[in-house]
Tab-separated table of C-alpha atoms in Angstrom:
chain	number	residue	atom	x	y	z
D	1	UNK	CA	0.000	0.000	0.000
D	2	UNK	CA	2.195	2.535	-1.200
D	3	UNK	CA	-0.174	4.894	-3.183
D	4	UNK	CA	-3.418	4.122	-2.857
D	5	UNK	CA	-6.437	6.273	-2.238
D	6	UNK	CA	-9.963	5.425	-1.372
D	7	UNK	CA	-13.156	7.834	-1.626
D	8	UNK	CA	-16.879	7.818	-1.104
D	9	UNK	CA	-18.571	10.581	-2.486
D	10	UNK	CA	-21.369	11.994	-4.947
D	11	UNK	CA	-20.560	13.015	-8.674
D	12	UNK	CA	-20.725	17.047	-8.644
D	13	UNK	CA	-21.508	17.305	-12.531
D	14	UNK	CA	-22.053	14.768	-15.471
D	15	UNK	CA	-18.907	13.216	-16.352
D	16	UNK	CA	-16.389	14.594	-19.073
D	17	UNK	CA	-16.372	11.195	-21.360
D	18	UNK	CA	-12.846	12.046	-24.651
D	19	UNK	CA	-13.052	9.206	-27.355
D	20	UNK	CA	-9.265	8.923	-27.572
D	21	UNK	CA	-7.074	7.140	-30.653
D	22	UNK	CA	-7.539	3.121	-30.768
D	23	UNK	CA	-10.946	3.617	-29.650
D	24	UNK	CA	-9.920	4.544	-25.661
D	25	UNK	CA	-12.091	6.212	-23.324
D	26	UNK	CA	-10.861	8.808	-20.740
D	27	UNK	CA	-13.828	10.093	-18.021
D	28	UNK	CA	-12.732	12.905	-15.977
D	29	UNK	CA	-15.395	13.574	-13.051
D	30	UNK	CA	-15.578	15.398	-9.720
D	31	UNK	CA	-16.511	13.989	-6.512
D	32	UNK	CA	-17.143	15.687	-2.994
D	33	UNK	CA	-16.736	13.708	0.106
D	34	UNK	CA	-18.665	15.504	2.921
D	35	UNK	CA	-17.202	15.288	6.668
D	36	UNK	CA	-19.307	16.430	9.611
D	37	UNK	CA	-17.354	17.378	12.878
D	38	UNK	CA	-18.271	19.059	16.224
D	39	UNK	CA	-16.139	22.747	16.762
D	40	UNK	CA	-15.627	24.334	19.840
D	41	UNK	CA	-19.216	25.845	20.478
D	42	UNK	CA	-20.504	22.533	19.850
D	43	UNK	CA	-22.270	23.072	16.510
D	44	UNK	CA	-21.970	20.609	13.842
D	45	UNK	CA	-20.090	21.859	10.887
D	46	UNK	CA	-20.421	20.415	7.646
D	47	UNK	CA	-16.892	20.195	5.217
D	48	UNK	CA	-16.897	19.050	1.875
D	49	UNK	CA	-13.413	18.164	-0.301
D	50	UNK	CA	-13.719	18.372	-3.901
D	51	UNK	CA	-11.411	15.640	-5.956
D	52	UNK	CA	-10.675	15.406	-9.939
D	53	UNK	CA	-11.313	11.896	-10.835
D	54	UNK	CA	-9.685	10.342	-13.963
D	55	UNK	CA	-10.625	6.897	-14.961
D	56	UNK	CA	-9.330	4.856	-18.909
D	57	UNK	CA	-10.630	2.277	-20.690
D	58	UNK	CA	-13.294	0.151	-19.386
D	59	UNK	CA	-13.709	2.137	-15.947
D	60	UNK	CA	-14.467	4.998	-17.881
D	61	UNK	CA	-16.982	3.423	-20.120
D	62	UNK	CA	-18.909	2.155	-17.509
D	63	UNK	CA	-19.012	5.804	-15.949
D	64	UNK	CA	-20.373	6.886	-19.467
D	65	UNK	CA	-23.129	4.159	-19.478
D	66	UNK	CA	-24.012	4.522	-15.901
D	67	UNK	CA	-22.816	7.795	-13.631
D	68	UNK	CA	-24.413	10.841	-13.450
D	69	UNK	CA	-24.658	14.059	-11.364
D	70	UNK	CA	-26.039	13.297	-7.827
D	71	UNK	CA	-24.776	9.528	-8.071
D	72	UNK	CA	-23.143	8.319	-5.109
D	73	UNK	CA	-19.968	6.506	-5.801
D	74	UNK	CA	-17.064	4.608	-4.253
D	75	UNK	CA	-13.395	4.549	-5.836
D	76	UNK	CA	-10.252	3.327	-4.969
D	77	UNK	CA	-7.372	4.687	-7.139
D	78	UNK	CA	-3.760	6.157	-6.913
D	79	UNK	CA	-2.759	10.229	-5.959
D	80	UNK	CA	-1.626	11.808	-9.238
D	81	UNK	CA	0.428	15.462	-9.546
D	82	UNK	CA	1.292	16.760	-12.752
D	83	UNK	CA	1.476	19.872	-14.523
D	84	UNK	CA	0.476	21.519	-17.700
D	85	UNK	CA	1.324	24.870	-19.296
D	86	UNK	CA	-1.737	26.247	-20.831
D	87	UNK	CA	-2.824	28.343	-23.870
D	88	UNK	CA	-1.597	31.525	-22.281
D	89	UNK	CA	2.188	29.675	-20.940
D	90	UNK	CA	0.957	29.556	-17.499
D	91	UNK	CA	1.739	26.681	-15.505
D	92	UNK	CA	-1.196	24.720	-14.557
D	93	UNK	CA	-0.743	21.997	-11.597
D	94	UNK	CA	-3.075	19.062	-11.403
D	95	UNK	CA	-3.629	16.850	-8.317
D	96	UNK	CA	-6.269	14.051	-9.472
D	97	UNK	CA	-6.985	10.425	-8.293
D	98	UNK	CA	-6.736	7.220	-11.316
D	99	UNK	CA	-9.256	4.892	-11.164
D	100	UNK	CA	-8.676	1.386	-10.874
D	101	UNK	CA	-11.866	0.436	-9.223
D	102	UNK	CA	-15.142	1.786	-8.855
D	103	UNK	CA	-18.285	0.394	-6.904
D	104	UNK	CA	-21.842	1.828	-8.568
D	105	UNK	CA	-23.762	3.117	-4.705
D	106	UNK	CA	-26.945	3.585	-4.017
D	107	UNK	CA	-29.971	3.815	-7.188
């Protein structure tokens, strides 16, 4: 268990689904895993983490055929960084999670 990342959470928009060369898929989605804690003055606070999920080949055809915004979903994956310079030559840094499993939750 050197890299490995697991996350329950609900989809926070309809996945991004790229028909790559060779007939590939690539489905980027977002998921928010909520956390409730007690603070000091002992109200409940509510804190949600949004993640950039990045699933290939058959993972991410099954999130075509099946995931939607609102779907509860469970993934286990590995922590990605990497880094991009965009249109403008700014660097861009990405921190996103690659699928190697995902469990379908809920309706």
């Amino acid at each position: 268990m050197r890299n490995k990342v697991q996350l329950i959470g609900h989809v926070g928009q309809d996945p991004e689904i790229k028909n790559l060369e060779g007939g590939k898929k690539l489905a980027n989605v977002t998921l928010a895993t909520n956390e409730q804690y007690t603070n000091a003055k002992g109200e409940k606070v509510e804190q949600t983490e949004w993640h950039r999920i990045t699933a290939w080949g058959k993972t991410a055809e099954i999130i075509e055929k099946y995931v939607v915004k609102g779907k509860e979903i469970a993934i286990e994956g590995k922590l990605s960084h990497r880094s991009y310079d965009d249109k403008n030559g700014e660097k861009k840094y990405v921190t996103e999670i690659i699928v190697n499993e995902l469990l379908l939750i809920g309706k």
